[in-house]
Coordinates of C-alpha atoms and ligand atoms in Angstrom, one line a residue:
M1 CA -18.9 19.2 -30.6
Y2 CA -20.3 16.5 -32.9
T3 CA -21.8 13.5 -31.2
V4 CA -22.9 10.1 -32.6
P5 CA -26.4 10.0 -33.9
K6 CA -29.0 8.9 -31.3
G7 CA -29.2 5.1 -30.9
T8 CA -25.7 4.4 -32.4
K9 CA -22.5 3.5 -30.7
D10 CA -18.8 3.6 -31.5
V11 CA -16.8 0.4 -30.9
L12 CA -13.8 2.0 -29.2
P13 CA -10.2 0.7 -29.6
S14 CA -10.3 -0.5 -26.0
E15 CA -13.5 -2.6 -26.6
S16 CA -13.0 -4.0 -30.1
Y17 CA -11.3 -7.1 -28.9
K18 CA -14.7 -8.2 -27.4
W19 CA -16.2 -8.0 -30.9
H20 CA -13.3 -10.0 -32.3
Y21 CA -13.9 -12.6 -29.7
I22 CA -17.5 -13.0 -30.7
E23 CA -16.7 -12.8 -34.4
N24 CA -14.1 -15.5 -34.1
A25 CA -16.7 -17.7 -32.3
V26 CA -19.1 -17.1 -35.2
R27 CA -16.5 -18.2 -37.8
K28 CA -15.4 -21.2 -35.8
T29 CA -19.0 -22.4 -35.3
A30 CA -19.8 -21.7 -39.0
E31 CA -16.8 -23.9 -39.9
L32 CA -18.1 -26.8 -37.7
F33 CA -21.4 -26.8 -39.6
S34 CA -19.9 -26.0 -43.1
V35 CA -21.8 -22.7 -43.2
K36 CA -20.3 -20.2 -45.7
E37 CA -20.3 -16.5 -45.3
I38 CA -22.5 -14.3 -47.6
R39 CA -22.1 -10.5 -47.7
T40 CA -24.9 -8.4 -49.1
P41 CA -25.1 -4.6 -49.4
V42 CA -26.0 -2.5 -46.4
F43 CA -28.8 -0.9 -48.4
E44 CA -31.4 -2.4 -50.8
H45 CA -34.3 -1.2 -52.9
T46 CA -37.1 -0.4 -50.4
E47 CA -39.5 -2.6 -52.3
L48 CA -37.5 -5.7 -51.3
F49 CA -38.4 -5.1 -47.6
L50 CA -42.0 -4.1 -48.3
R51 CA -42.5 -7.4 -50.0
G52 CA -40.0 -9.5 -48.1
V53 CA -40.5 -8.4 -44.5
G54 CA -44.2 -7.5 -44.9
G55 CA -46.4 -4.4 -44.8
T56 CA -48.1 -5.3 -41.5
T57 CA -44.8 -5.5 -39.4
D58 CA -43.5 -2.9 -37.0
I59 CA -40.2 -3.0 -39.0
V60 CA -41.8 -1.8 -42.2
N61 CA -44.4 0.4 -40.6
K62 CA -42.3 2.3 -38.1
E63 CA -38.7 1.3 -38.1
M64 CA -37.1 1.6 -41.6
Y65 CA -34.4 4.1 -42.6
T66 CA -35.8 4.9 -46.0
F67 CA -34.7 7.7 -48.3
D68 CA -34.5 8.6 -52.0
D69 CA -31.0 8.6 -53.5
K70 CA -29.8 11.2 -55.9
G71 CA -31.2 9.1 -58.8
G72 CA -34.7 9.2 -57.3
R73 CA -34.7 5.5 -56.2
S74 CA -36.2 4.6 -52.9
I75 CA -33.4 3.0 -50.8
T76 CA -33.6 1.4 -47.3
L77 CA -30.8 0.6 -44.9
K78 CA -31.1 -3.2 -44.0
P79 CA -33.6 -3.5 -41.2
E80 CA -32.9 -7.3 -41.1
G81 CA -30.7 -9.7 -42.9
T82 CA -32.9 -12.3 -44.4
A83 CA -34.5 -10.4 -47.3
G84 CA -31.2 -9.3 -48.8
V85 CA -29.9 -12.9 -48.7
A86 CA -33.1 -14.2 -50.3
R87 CA -32.7 -11.5 -53.0
S88 CA -29.1 -12.7 -53.6
V89 CA -30.1 -16.4 -53.6
I90 CA -32.7 -15.7 -56.4
E91 CA -30.6 -13.2 -58.3
N92 CA -27.5 -15.5 -58.4
S93 CA -29.5 -18.8 -58.8
L94 CA -27.6 -20.0 -55.7
C95 CA -30.0 -22.9 -55.3
A96 CA -29.0 -24.3 -58.7
G97 CA -25.8 -25.5 -56.9
T98 CA -25.3 -28.1 -54.2
L99 CA -28.1 -28.2 -51.6
P100 CA -28.6 -27.6 -48.8
L101 CA -27.1 -24.1 -49.1
K102 CA -25.8 -23.0 -45.7
M103 CA -24.9 -19.4 -45.2
Y104 CA -24.2 -16.9 -42.5
Y105 CA -23.6 -13.2 -42.2
I106 CA -22.4 -10.6 -39.7
S107 CA -24.1 -7.3 -40.6
P108 CA -25.1 -3.9 -39.2
I109 CA -28.9 -3.6 -39.0
F110 CA -30.8 -0.3 -38.9
R111 CA -34.1 0.3 -37.2
Y112 CA -35.7 3.6 -36.1
E113 CA -36.6 2.6 -32.6
K114 CA -36.6 4.2 -29.2
P115 CA -33.1 3.7 -28.0
Q116 CA -32.6 1.9 -24.6
A117 CA -30.4 -0.8 -23.1
G118 CA -30.2 -3.6 -25.8
R119 CA -32.2 -1.5 -28.3
L120 CA -30.3 0.6 -30.8
R121 CA -30.9 2.3 -34.1
E122 CA -27.8 0.6 -35.5
H123 CA -27.1 -2.8 -34.1
H124 CA -25.3 -5.9 -35.4
Q125 CA -26.6 -9.4 -36.2
F126 CA -25.0 -12.7 -36.7
G127 CA -27.5 -14.6 -38.9
V128 CA -27.7 -18.0 -40.5
E129 CA -29.8 -19.0 -43.5
I130 CA -30.2 -22.5 -44.8
Y131 CA -31.9 -23.1 -48.1
G132 CA -33.1 -26.2 -49.9
A133 CA -34.1 -28.5 -47.1
D134 CA -37.5 -28.9 -45.5
T135 CA -37.1 -31.4 -42.7
A136 CA -37.2 -31.6 -38.9
E137 CA -33.5 -32.4 -39.1
C138 CA -32.8 -29.2 -40.9
D139 CA -34.9 -27.2 -38.4
V140 CA -33.0 -28.8 -35.5
E141 CA -29.6 -28.3 -37.2
T142 CA -30.4 -24.5 -37.4
I143 CA -31.2 -24.4 -33.7
L144 CA -28.1 -26.4 -33.0
I145 CA -25.9 -23.8 -34.8
A146 CA -27.1 -21.1 -32.4
K147 CA -26.8 -23.4 -29.5
T148 CA -23.3 -24.5 -30.4
F149 CA -22.3 -20.9 -30.9
F150 CA -23.6 -20.0 -27.4
G151 CA -21.7 -23.0 -26.0
A152 CA -18.5 -21.9 -27.7
L153 CA -18.8 -18.6 -25.7
G154 CA -19.4 -20.5 -22.5
L155 CA -23.2 -19.9 -22.4
K156 CA -24.2 -23.5 -21.7
N157 CA -27.5 -23.0 -20.0
I158 CA -29.4 -20.7 -22.4
S159 CA -32.6 -22.5 -23.5
V160 CA -34.6 -22.2 -26.6
N161 CA -38.3 -21.4 -26.8
I162 CA -40.1 -22.9 -29.8
N163 CA -43.5 -22.6 -31.5
S164 CA -45.1 -23.5 -34.8
I165 CA -47.1 -20.8 -36.5
G166 CA -48.5 -23.2 -39.1
C167 CA -48.6 -23.0 -42.9
P168 CA -51.0 -21.5 -45.4
D169 CA -53.3 -24.5 -44.8
C170 CA -53.8 -24.1 -41.1
R171 CA -53.2 -20.3 -40.6
P172 CA -56.6 -19.1 -41.9
L173 CA -58.5 -21.1 -39.4
Y174 CA -56.3 -19.8 -36.6
N175 CA -56.5 -16.2 -37.9
Q176 CA -60.3 -16.6 -37.7
A177 CA -60.1 -17.8 -34.1
L178 CA -57.8 -14.9 -33.2
T179 CA -60.1 -12.4 -34.8
R180 CA -63.1 -13.7 -32.9
Y181 CA -61.2 -13.6 -29.6
Y182 CA -59.6 -10.2 -30.0
T183 CA -62.8 -8.6 -31.4
A184 CA -64.5 -9.7 -28.1
H185 CA -61.6 -8.0 -26.2
E186 CA -61.2 -5.0 -28.5
K187 CA -61.7 -2.5 -25.7
E188 CA -58.6 -3.8 -23.9
L189 CA -56.4 -3.5 -26.9
C190 CA -53.8 -0.7 -27.5
G191 CA -54.3 1.5 -30.6
D192 CA -51.7 -0.4 -32.7
C193 CA -53.4 -3.7 -32.0
K194 CA -56.8 -2.4 -33.0
D195 CA -55.2 -1.6 -36.3
R196 CA -53.4 -5.0 -36.4
L197 CA -56.7 -6.8 -35.8
Q198 CA -58.0 -5.4 -39.1
R199 CA -54.7 -6.1 -41.0
N200 CA -53.0 -9.2 -39.6
P201 CA -54.4 -10.6 -36.3
L202 CA -51.2 -12.8 -35.8
R203 CA -49.3 -9.6 -35.2
L204 CA -51.2 -9.0 -31.9
L205 CA -49.3 -11.8 -30.3
D206 CA -46.1 -9.9 -30.8
C207 CA -47.3 -6.7 -29.1
K208 CA -45.1 -5.4 -26.4
N209 CA -47.9 -3.5 -24.6
E210 CA -48.5 -5.0 -21.1
N211 CA -52.3 -4.9 -21.4
C212 CA -52.3 -6.7 -24.7
Q213 CA -49.8 -9.3 -23.3
K214 CA -52.1 -10.1 -20.4
L215 CA -54.8 -11.4 -22.7
Q216 CA -55.1 -15.2 -23.3
P217 CA -55.8 -15.8 -27.0
P218 CA -56.3 -19.2 -28.5
K219 CA -53.1 -21.2 -29.0
I220 CA -51.9 -21.9 -32.5
T221 CA -50.8 -25.4 -31.5
D222 CA -54.5 -26.3 -31.2
Y223 CA -55.0 -25.3 -34.8
L224 CA -52.1 -26.9 -36.7
C225 CA -52.9 -29.1 -39.7
G226 CA -51.7 -32.7 -39.6
A227 CA -48.4 -32.1 -41.4
C228 CA -47.5 -29.1 -39.2
K229 CA -48.4 -30.9 -36.1
Q230 CA -46.3 -33.9 -37.1
R231 CA -43.3 -31.7 -38.0
F232 CA -43.6 -30.0 -34.6
E233 CA -43.7 -33.3 -32.8
E234 CA -40.6 -34.5 -34.8
I235 CA -38.7 -31.4 -33.9
K236 CA -39.5 -31.7 -30.2
S237 CA -38.6 -35.4 -30.2
L238 CA -35.3 -34.8 -32.0
L239 CA -34.4 -31.9 -29.6
T240 CA -35.1 -34.2 -26.6
T241 CA -33.0 -37.0 -28.1
L242 CA -30.1 -34.7 -28.7
G243 CA -30.4 -33.2 -25.2
V244 CA -31.3 -29.7 -26.2
A245 CA -33.3 -28.0 -23.5
F246 CA -36.4 -26.3 -24.9
E247 CA -39.8 -24.9 -23.9
V248 CA -42.9 -24.5 -26.1
D249 CA -44.1 -20.9 -26.0
T250 CA -47.2 -20.4 -28.1
N251 CA -46.9 -16.7 -27.9
I252 CA -43.9 -16.6 -30.2
V253 CA -44.8 -15.4 -33.7
R254 CA -41.7 -13.3 -34.4
G255 CA -41.8 -9.7 -35.8
L256 CA -41.7 -10.6 -39.5
D257 CA -44.4 -11.7 -41.8
Y258 CA -42.4 -14.3 -43.7
Y259 CA -42.4 -17.2 -41.2
T260 CA -44.2 -20.5 -41.7
G261 CA -43.9 -23.6 -39.4
I262 CA -41.2 -23.6 -36.7
V263 CA -40.3 -20.3 -35.0
F264 CA -37.9 -20.0 -32.1
E265 CA -36.2 -17.6 -29.7
F266 CA -33.3 -17.8 -27.3
I267 CA -34.0 -15.7 -24.2
N268 CA -31.8 -14.4 -21.5
K269 CA -34.2 -13.3 -18.7
N270 CA -31.4 -11.5 -16.8
I271 CA -30.7 -8.7 -19.2
G272 CA -33.9 -6.8 -18.6
A273 CA -36.8 -6.1 -20.9
Q274 CA -34.8 -6.7 -24.2
S275 CA -34.3 -10.3 -23.4
T276 CA -34.5 -12.0 -26.8
V277 CA -31.0 -12.6 -27.9
C278 CA -31.7 -14.7 -31.0
G279 CA -34.8 -15.3 -33.0
G280 CA -35.5 -17.3 -36.1
G281 CA -37.8 -19.7 -37.9
R282 CA -38.7 -21.3 -41.2
Y283 CA -39.8 -19.2 -44.2
N284 CA -40.7 -21.5 -47.1
K285 CA -42.6 -18.9 -49.0
L286 CA -40.2 -16.0 -48.9
T287 CA -38.4 -16.6 -52.3
E288 CA -41.8 -17.1 -54.0
D289 CA -43.1 -13.9 -52.4
L290 CA -40.0 -12.1 -53.9
G291 CA -40.8 -13.4 -57.4
G292 CA -38.5 -16.5 -57.4
A293 CA -39.1 -20.2 -57.3
Q294 CA -40.3 -21.7 -54.1
I295 CA -37.3 -22.8 -52.1
P296 CA -37.7 -24.0 -48.5
A297 CA -35.5 -22.1 -46.1
I298 CA -34.9 -21.5 -42.4
G299 CA -32.7 -19.1 -40.4
F300 CA -32.1 -17.0 -37.4
G301 CA -30.8 -13.5 -36.5
M302 CA -28.9 -12.9 -33.3
G303 CA -28.3 -9.4 -31.8
L304 CA -24.6 -9.1 -31.0
E305 CA -25.0 -6.1 -28.7
R306 CA -27.5 -8.1 -26.6
L307 CA -25.2 -11.1 -26.8
L308 CA -22.4 -8.9 -25.3
L309 CA -24.8 -7.8 -22.5
T310 CA -25.7 -11.5 -21.9
L311 CA -22.0 -12.6 -21.8
D312 CA -21.2 -9.7 -19.4
D313 CA -24.1 -10.5 -17.2
A314 CA -23.0 -14.2 -17.0
G315 CA -19.4 -13.1 -16.2
L316 CA -18.2 -14.6 -19.4
L317 CA -16.4 -11.6 -20.7
N318 CA -13.3 -12.0 -18.6
I319 CA -11.1 -12.0 -21.7
S320 CA -8.3 -9.6 -22.2
D321 CA -7.0 -7.8 -25.2
K322 CA -3.8 -9.0 -26.9
T323 CA -0.8 -7.1 -25.8
A324 CA 2.7 -6.6 -27.3
K325 CA 5.0 -9.4 -26.4
V326 CA 8.0 -7.1 -25.9
Y327 CA 8.9 -3.4 -25.6
F328 CA 12.3 -2.1 -26.6
A329 CA 13.2 1.1 -24.8
P330 CA 16.0 3.2 -26.5
I331 CA 18.2 5.5 -24.4
G332 CA 19.3 8.3 -26.6
K333 CA 19.0 8.9 -30.3
E334 CA 21.6 6.4 -31.4
S335 CA 19.7 3.5 -29.8
V336 CA 16.5 4.4 -31.6
V337 CA 17.7 2.9 -34.9
K338 CA 18.7 -0.3 -33.2
C339 CA 15.4 -0.7 -31.5
L340 CA 13.5 0.0 -34.8
T341 CA 15.6 -2.6 -36.5
I342 CA 15.0 -5.3 -33.9
V343 CA 11.3 -4.5 -33.7
K344 CA 11.0 -4.7 -37.5
T345 CA 12.7 -8.1 -37.7
L346 CA 10.5 -9.4 -34.9
R347 CA 7.4 -8.2 -36.5
E348 CA 8.5 -9.9 -39.8
K349 CA 8.7 -13.1 -37.8
G350 CA 5.2 -12.6 -36.5
V351 CA 6.1 -11.3 -33.1
S352 CA 4.2 -8.3 -31.7
A353 CA 6.9 -5.9 -30.6
E354 CA 6.9 -2.2 -29.7
T355 CA 9.4 0.6 -29.3
D356 CA 9.3 4.3 -28.6
I357 CA 7.8 6.5 -31.4
S358 CA 7.0 9.5 -29.1
G359 CA 10.5 10.7 -28.1
R360 CA 9.9 9.9 -24.4
S361 CA 12.3 9.7 -21.5
L362 CA 13.3 6.2 -20.3
K363 CA 11.1 6.6 -17.2
A364 CA 8.1 7.5 -19.3
Q365 CA 8.7 4.6 -21.6
M366 CA 8.8 2.1 -18.8
K367 CA 5.5 3.5 -17.5
Y368 CA 4.1 3.1 -21.0
A369 CA 5.4 -0.5 -21.3
D370 CA 3.7 -1.2 -18.0
K371 CA 0.4 0.4 -19.1
I372 CA 0.2 -1.6 -22.3
S373 CA 0.9 -4.8 -20.3
C374 CA 3.6 -6.1 -22.6
G375 CA 5.2 -9.3 -21.6
Y376 CA 8.9 -8.2 -21.6
A377 CA 10.9 -5.0 -21.8
V378 CA 14.5 -4.5 -23.0
V379 CA 16.4 -1.3 -22.4
V380 CA 18.8 -0.5 -25.3
G381 CA 21.6 2.0 -24.6
G382 CA 25.1 2.6 -26.2
D383 CA 26.8 0.0 -23.9
E384 CA 24.3 -2.7 -24.7
I385 CA 24.8 -2.1 -28.4
S386 CA 28.6 -2.1 -28.3
N387 CA 28.8 -5.2 -26.0
D388 CA 25.9 -7.0 -27.8
S389 CA 24.5 -7.7 -24.4
Y390 CA 20.9 -7.0 -23.5
T391 CA 18.9 -7.6 -20.4
V392 CA 15.4 -9.0 -21.1
K393 CA 13.1 -8.4 -18.2
N394 CA 9.9 -10.3 -17.6
M395 CA 7.4 -7.6 -16.7
K396 CA 5.2 -9.9 -14.6
T397 CA 7.8 -11.9 -12.6
H398 CA 10.5 -9.2 -12.8
E399 CA 13.0 -12.0 -13.5
S400 CA 15.5 -11.2 -16.2
F401 CA 18.3 -12.7 -18.3
T402 CA 21.0 -11.3 -20.5
T403 CA 21.6 -12.3 -24.1
G404 CA 22.9 -10.9 -27.5
E405 CA 20.7 -9.6 -30.4
S406 CA 20.5 -13.1 -32.0
G407 CA 19.5 -14.6 -28.7
I408 CA 16.7 -12.0 -28.4
L409 CA 15.4 -12.8 -31.9
E410 CA 15.5 -16.6 -31.1
F411 CA 13.8 -16.2 -27.7
F412 CA 10.8 -14.2 -29.0
A413 CA 10.4 -15.9 -32.3
N414 CA 10.2 -19.3 -30.6
G415 CA 6.5 -18.6 -29.8
D416 CA 5.7 -20.0 -26.3
N417 CA 7.4 -17.7 -23.9
N418 CA 4.7 -15.2 -22.9
Ligands
ATP1 P1 -37.6 -7.3 -30.3 O1 -38.8 -8.0 -30.1 O2 -36.7 -7.2 -29.1 O3 -37.9 -5.9 -30.9 P2 -37.3 -8.4 -32.8 O4 -38.3 -9.4 -32.9 O5 -37.6 -7.1 -33.5 O6 -36.8 -8.1 -31.3 P3 -35.5 -9.7 -34.7 O7 -36.1 -9.0 -35.9 O8 -35.9 -11.1 -34.6 O9 -35.9 -8.9 -33.4 O10 -34.0 -9.6 -34.7 C1 -33.1 -10.6 -34.2 C2 -32.3 -10.2 -33.0 O11 -31.7 -8.9 -33.2 C3 -33.2 -9.9 -31.7 O12 -33.4 -11.1 -31.1 C4 -32.3 -9.0 -30.9 O13 -31.3 -9.7 -30.3 C5 -31.6 -8.2 -32.0 N1 -32.3 -6.9 -32.1 C6 -33.4 -6.6 -32.8 N2 -33.7 -5.3 -32.8 C7 -32.7 -4.7 -32.1 C8 -32.3 -3.4 -31.7 N3 -33.1 -2.3 -32.1 N4 -31.2 -3.2 -31.0 C9 -30.4 -4.2 -30.7 N5 -30.6 -5.5 -31.0 C10 -31.8 -5.7 -31.7
MG2 MG1 -38.2 -5.2 -32.8

């Protein structure tokens, strides 16, 4: 028997309505903020991620699905959404148009990680990218998109943790301070962090190892330059004014190299170790790093599997799948055509209707109608057809009424009788 590859999951027909629910909330929120969808390929040239995501990140070092295609090109399955969008922005000169350019995507993301709850090898992200504005208002708008989206799903109390990781002016000084601190504590570091210390000390703050997390390195907020400090203060003040709950967490650096300035995470502490549902930040140097002009940009990525866990945990997934409005049960061959005809007409009028396509007995059909939780059932036999008189039964209340074929069409097409 074949099984799905480790770390991947099917979305089964009985579960897909939950994904539609989330995807609808994404589109509704995007509309509120005039954010347009962008779709980029599932794979890109490997070089894009080496340059865009950064050679000192876990993603590039350990997690990418990279292979040579038959033409000998090195290809990588998207390990995150931002680099592909940046590539498209540059390639299609998207910033030559109206700015700010506000985009979102819903995309599968591939990372070779140790699978566990909330950590998969293929997961899905809703991401937002805003190009062409470099202000505290834009930073806050980005956070508000995520916050509004959570609100639309009923998650009102999720709070955002923010930090600033500075700019190329203030980062070197902080890097020096980190290097001094961690060198003094080198014996306590995990193997990976010893290596990170040589290559990019900021990465140590992102280590998941418990011993490394116990250390108390200098805080970036004490090293910010005047402009970064002022921006961070403006962001905090705007969030406060707008009533957005937040905490400053100086340990947030995010797992990607491209960030500058504000970084943020939305956390749900109840879903276990993999608690970060959404992470984002500003990356003003990314397009330049990828060979384009410098365009300020900010964005976030949200893990939809973790979001589903969060919603479930908060009891907010009490939604149900859509069901057929009415089931027509033919008795005998001659009634089948009548049922098919009525069902066809109803569907043309936009009404979800079902009839027997399995050749089942009436009893089995009624069981089926019950199982699919349809709103009404109509039994169609020879007498019903010749008298043009059908009994429409409400499956929940068990009340019924009798009407002709045109009455049936009128009743169900009218829209608000479920
Ligand atoms: P983590 O620290 O948990 O590894 P990350 O910093 O690697 O997360 P990002 O690159 O910021 O995560 O991705 C954005 C979001 O995508 C995360 O906040 C999380 O919700 C989700 N995510 C990341 N990796 C996975 C994964 N392997 N499986 C499921 N969801 C994931
Ligand atoms: Mg990760």
